[in-house]
Coordinates of C-alpha atoms in Angstrom, one line a residue:
M253 CA -17.3 11.9 157.9
Q254 CA -20.6 10.6 156.5
P255 CA -20.6 7.6 154.3
T256 CA -21.3 8.2 150.6
N257 CA -24.7 7.0 149.3
R258 CA -23.0 4.0 147.7
Q259 CA -21.4 3.1 151.0
A260 CA -24.7 3.5 152.8
L261 CA -26.3 1.2 150.4
F262 CA -23.6 -1.5 151.0
I263 CA -24.2 -1.1 154.7
I264 CA -28.0 -1.4 154.2
S265 CA -27.5 -4.5 152.0
F266 CA -25.2 -6.1 154.6
I267 CA -27.7 -5.5 157.4
S268 CA -30.5 -7.0 155.4
F269 CA -28.6 -10.1 154.5
A270 CA -27.2 -10.5 158.0
L271 CA -30.8 -10.4 159.4
V272 CA -31.8 -13.2 157.1
G273 CA -28.7 -15.1 158.1
F274 CA -29.6 -14.7 161.7
A275 CA -33.1 -15.9 161.0
L276 CA -31.6 -19.0 159.4
Y277 CA -29.5 -19.5 162.5
L278 CA -32.6 -19.3 164.7
Q279 CA -34.4 -21.7 162.4
H280 CA -31.7 -24.3 161.9
S281 CA -29.7 -24.1 165.1
L282 CA -32.3 -23.2 167.7
E283 CA -35.2 -24.9 165.8
M284 CA -37.5 -21.9 165.7
R285 CA -39.8 -22.7 162.8
P286 CA -40.8 -19.8 160.6
C287 CA -44.4 -18.9 160.2
P288 CA -45.9 -17.5 156.9
L289 CA -45.5 -13.9 158.1
C290 CA -41.8 -14.6 159.1
V291 CA -41.2 -16.0 155.6
I292 CA -42.8 -13.0 154.0
Q293 CA -40.6 -10.7 156.1
R294 CA -37.5 -12.7 154.8
Y295 CA -38.6 -11.9 151.3
F296 CA -38.8 -8.2 152.1
F297 CA -35.4 -8.2 153.9
L298 CA -33.9 -9.9 150.8
G299 CA -35.7 -7.3 148.6
V300 CA -34.2 -4.5 150.5
G301 CA -30.8 -6.1 150.4
L302 CA -30.8 -6.9 146.7
A303 CA -32.2 -3.5 145.7
A304 CA -29.6 -1.7 147.8
L305 CA -26.8 -3.9 146.4
V306 CA -27.9 -3.3 142.8
G307 CA -28.0 0.5 143.6
A308 CA -24.5 0.4 145.1
F309 CA -23.0 -1.5 142.3
S310 CA -24.8 0.2 139.4
G311 CA -24.8 3.7 140.6
K312 CA -28.5 4.0 139.8
I313 CA -29.2 5.1 143.4
S314 CA -32.5 6.8 143.2
G315 CA -34.4 4.0 141.5
S316 CA -32.8 1.3 143.6
V317 CA -33.5 3.2 146.8
V318 CA -37.2 3.6 145.9
V319 CA -37.5 -0.2 145.3
A320 CA -35.7 -0.9 148.5
L321 CA -37.9 1.6 150.3
L322 CA -41.0 -0.1 149.0
A323 CA -39.7 -3.5 150.2
A324 CA -39.0 -2.0 153.7
V325 CA -42.5 -0.5 153.9
G326 CA -43.9 -3.8 152.8
G327 CA -41.9 -5.4 155.6
L328 CA -43.3 -2.9 158.1
I329 CA -46.9 -3.7 157.0
T330 CA -46.2 -7.4 157.3
V331 CA -44.5 -7.2 160.7
G332 CA -47.4 -4.9 161.9
K333 CA -49.8 -7.7 161.1
H334 CA -47.5 -10.2 162.8
L335 CA -47.4 -8.1 166.0
Y336 CA -51.2 -7.9 165.8
V337 CA -51.4 -11.6 165.7
I338 CA -49.1 -12.0 168.7
A339 CA -51.1 -9.4 170.7
N340 CA -54.4 -11.1 169.8
P341 CA -53.9 -14.9 170.3
G342 CA -57.3 -15.8 169.0
F343 CA -56.4 -14.4 165.6
S344 CA -54.1 -16.8 163.8
C345 CA -52.4 -17.2 160.5
G346 CA -51.5 -20.9 161.3
I347 CA -52.3 -23.6 158.8
D348 CA -54.2 -21.5 156.3
P349 CA -54.3 -20.7 152.6
M350 CA -51.5 -18.2 153.0
E351 CA -49.1 -20.9 154.2
T352 CA -50.2 -23.3 151.5
M353 CA -49.7 -20.5 148.8
L354 CA -46.3 -19.5 150.2
N355 CA -45.0 -23.1 150.3
K356 CA -46.0 -23.6 146.6
I357 CA -44.0 -20.6 145.4
P358 CA -41.0 -21.9 143.4
T359 CA -38.5 -20.3 145.9
A360 CA -40.1 -22.3 148.7
E361 CA -40.1 -25.5 146.7
Y362 CA -36.4 -25.1 145.6
L363 CA -35.1 -23.5 148.7
P364 CA -37.2 -24.9 151.5
W365 CA -34.5 -24.4 154.1
L366 CA -34.9 -20.6 153.5
F367 CA -38.5 -20.1 152.4
R368 CA -40.7 -22.9 153.8
A369 CA -43.3 -21.7 156.3
D370 CA -44.2 -24.4 158.9
G371 CA -44.5 -22.5 162.2
L372 CA -47.4 -20.7 163.8
C373 CA -47.4 -16.9 163.8
E374 CA -48.7 -16.6 167.3
G375 CA -45.9 -18.9 168.5
A376 CA -43.2 -16.4 167.4
T377 CA -42.8 -15.0 171.0
D378 CA -39.3 -16.4 171.7
K379 CA -37.2 -13.6 173.1
V380 CA -33.8 -12.4 171.9
L381 CA -32.3 -9.7 174.2
G382 CA -35.7 -9.0 175.6
L383 CA -37.7 -8.7 172.4
A384 CA -39.7 -11.2 170.4
I385 CA -38.4 -11.9 166.9
P386 CA -41.2 -10.0 165.2
Q387 CA -40.5 -7.0 167.5
W388 CA -36.8 -7.1 166.4
S389 CA -38.0 -7.4 162.8
A390 CA -40.1 -4.2 163.3
V391 CA -37.1 -2.4 164.8
W392 CA -34.9 -3.3 161.9
F393 CA -37.5 -2.5 159.2
V394 CA -37.9 1.0 160.9
V395 CA -34.1 1.4 160.9
L396 CA -33.8 0.4 157.2
T397 CA -36.7 2.6 156.2
V398 CA -35.1 5.6 157.9
L399 CA -31.7 4.9 156.4
L400 CA -33.2 4.4 152.9
A401 CA -35.2 7.6 153.2
W402 CA -32.0 9.5 154.3
V403 CA -30.1 8.1 151.3
L404 CA -33.0 9.1 148.9
V405 CA -33.2 12.6 150.3
R406 CA -29.4 13.0 150.0
Q407 CA -29.4 11.7 146.5
M408 CA -32.3 14.0 145.4
R409 CA -30.4 17.0 146.9
R410 CA -27.3 16.0 145.0
V411 CA -29.2 15.6 141.7
N412 CA -31.0 18.9 142.1
A413 CA -27.9 20.8 143.2

């Protein structure tokens, strides 16, 4: 039996929030400092999770899925840049205007334990189960994008039927 669209959105939301929780575990327990691109990916995972949760609770599935899908695609673009930085060590996002700007956003000032960027992007090569953290992030953004597209297609078929 396939999950309903609402159940799928709850699952997508749970996955997104769990990934941010795992990032916090890596940051605070294993002392892996997040770089600016890591923090931007957190925002996108939270965007996917919040939009999916709103859609699941409100029943406005199509609109919420489109917002979540836009966040997932934004995450894919960001993680693509992150993987480029890792593949090209001379190209860095280190201490630059992006980090300064990110750290001045109110969320970073009020929730620094979640949104403060103080690591180097090219340093995000620590492996978890054989993949670097940005590689895992890419895998999960692809999974979330596919799931959201699947929910959107199912919802559009249901509405048009």
